[in-house]
Amino acid sequence: MFYIFWNPLYAIAKTQGENITRVYRGSAMFLTIQWLLYPIVWLIGDTGMKVVSPFTTTVLFLIIPIVSKAGFGFFNLLKLRDLPAEDKPTPKPPHPYEPIHKFGPV
C-alpha cells in the first residue's frame, strides 16, 4: 500500500497541479503515520517488548482506528474545502441516455 500511495498515485497527483499535490501529500502522510502506529503499538505492547501494559495496548488499539478513520475523513474534508474553486474535483454528469439506476426497467 505504501508503494502505491507514494509512487503511482503520487505521480498522478503531481500531474493535477500544486494544490492537489499538496492535499494528496498531506493525506498520504496522514495515512502512512496512522498505519505505522499499528505495528508500533503491537511491538511495544504485551505481545512484543512489553513496554506498556495489556490495558494500555488495548486502549491504544481502540483509539487508533477512530483517529485513523474519522480523523482521516475530517482531515481530508478540511483540506479539500481549502482548495481553490478551479482545483476542486467536479462530478461528471451522467450521460443523458444512461439510466440512473442499474436495477432493470421500472
Coordinates of C-alpha atoms in Angstrom, one line a residue:
M1 CA 0.0 0.0 0.0
F2 CA 2.8 2.4 0.8
Y3 CA 4.4 1.8 -2.5
I4 CA 1.1 2.5 -4.3
F5 CA 0.4 5.7 -2.3
W6 CA 3.9 7.1 -2.7
N7 CA 4.7 6.1 -6.3
P8 CA 2.0 5.7 -8.9
L9 CA -0.8 7.6 -7.1
Y10 CA 1.6 10.3 -6.1
A11 CA 2.8 10.7 -9.7
I12 CA -0.9 11.1 -10.8
A13 CA -1.5 13.7 -8.1
K14 CA 1.6 15.7 -9.3
T15 CA 0.0 16.0 -12.8
Q16 CA -3.0 17.7 -11.3
G17 CA -1.3 20.9 -10.1
E18 CA 0.5 22.0 -7.0
N19 CA -2.7 22.4 -4.8
I20 CA -3.9 18.9 -5.5
T21 CA -0.4 17.6 -5.0
R22 CA -0.2 19.3 -1.6
V23 CA -3.5 17.9 -0.4
Y24 CA -2.7 14.4 -1.7
R25 CA 0.8 14.5 0.0
G26 CA -0.9 15.5 3.3
S27 CA -3.5 12.8 3.0
A28 CA -0.9 10.1 2.1
M29 CA 1.3 11.2 5.0
F30 CA -1.6 11.1 7.4
L31 CA -2.4 7.5 6.4
T32 CA 1.2 6.5 6.4
I33 CA 1.6 7.7 10.0
Q34 CA -1.6 6.2 11.2
W35 CA -0.9 2.8 9.6
L36 CA 2.6 2.7 11.1
L37 CA 1.1 3.1 14.6
Y38 CA -0.4 -0.4 14.5
P39 CA 2.9 -2.3 14.3
I40 CA 4.5 0.1 16.8
V41 CA 1.8 -0.5 19.4
W42 CA 2.0 -4.2 18.7
L43 CA 5.8 -4.0 19.2
I44 CA 5.7 -2.1 22.5
G45 CA 2.6 -3.9 23.8
D46 CA 2.3 -7.1 25.7
T47 CA 2.7 -9.2 22.5
G48 CA 6.1 -7.6 21.8
M49 CA 8.6 -5.9 24.1
K50 CA 6.1 -5.5 27.0
V51 CA 6.9 -1.8 27.4
V52 CA 3.2 -1.0 28.1
S53 CA 0.6 -2.9 29.9
P54 CA -2.1 -5.1 28.2
F55 CA -4.7 -2.5 29.2
T56 CA -2.7 0.3 27.5
T57 CA -2.2 -1.8 24.4
T58 CA -6.0 -2.5 24.2
V59 CA -6.8 1.2 24.7
L60 CA -4.4 2.2 22.0
F61 CA -5.8 -0.4 19.6
L62 CA -9.3 1.1 20.3
I63 CA -8.2 4.7 19.8
I64 CA -6.1 4.3 16.6
P65 CA -9.0 3.1 14.4
I66 CA -11.1 6.0 15.5
V67 CA -8.4 8.5 14.8
S68 CA -7.5 6.8 11.6
K69 CA -10.9 6.7 10.1
A70 CA -12.8 9.6 11.5
G71 CA -9.6 11.7 11.7
F72 CA -8.7 11.0 8.1
G73 CA -12.2 11.9 6.9
F74 CA -12.2 15.1 8.8
F75 CA -8.7 16.0 7.7
N76 CA -9.5 15.2 4.0
L77 CA -12.7 17.3 4.1
L78 CA -10.9 20.3 5.6
K79 CA -8.1 20.1 3.0
L80 CA -10.5 19.7 0.1
R81 CA -12.6 22.6 1.3
D82 CA -9.5 24.8 1.3
L83 CA -8.7 24.1 -2.4
P84 CA -9.3 27.0 -4.8
A85 CA -12.5 26.6 -6.8
E86 CA -10.6 25.8 -10.0
D87 CA -8.9 22.8 -8.4
K88 CA -11.9 21.2 -6.7
P89 CA -13.0 18.0 -8.4
T90 CA -16.4 18.2 -10.1
P91 CA -18.5 15.1 -10.6
K92 CA -19.1 14.1 -14.1
P93 CA -22.9 14.4 -15.0
P94 CA -24.5 11.1 -16.2
H95 CA -24.9 10.5 -19.9
P96 CA -28.5 11.6 -20.9
Y97 CA -29.3 8.1 -22.1
E98 CA -27.7 6.2 -19.3
P99 CA -30.1 5.0 -16.6
I100 CA -29.6 6.4 -13.2
H101 CA -30.3 3.1 -11.6
K102 CA -28.9 -0.3 -12.7
F103 CA -31.7 -2.5 -11.4
G104 CA -33.6 -3.0 -14.7
P105 CA -36.7 -1.5 -16.1
V106 CA -39.0 0.4 -13.8

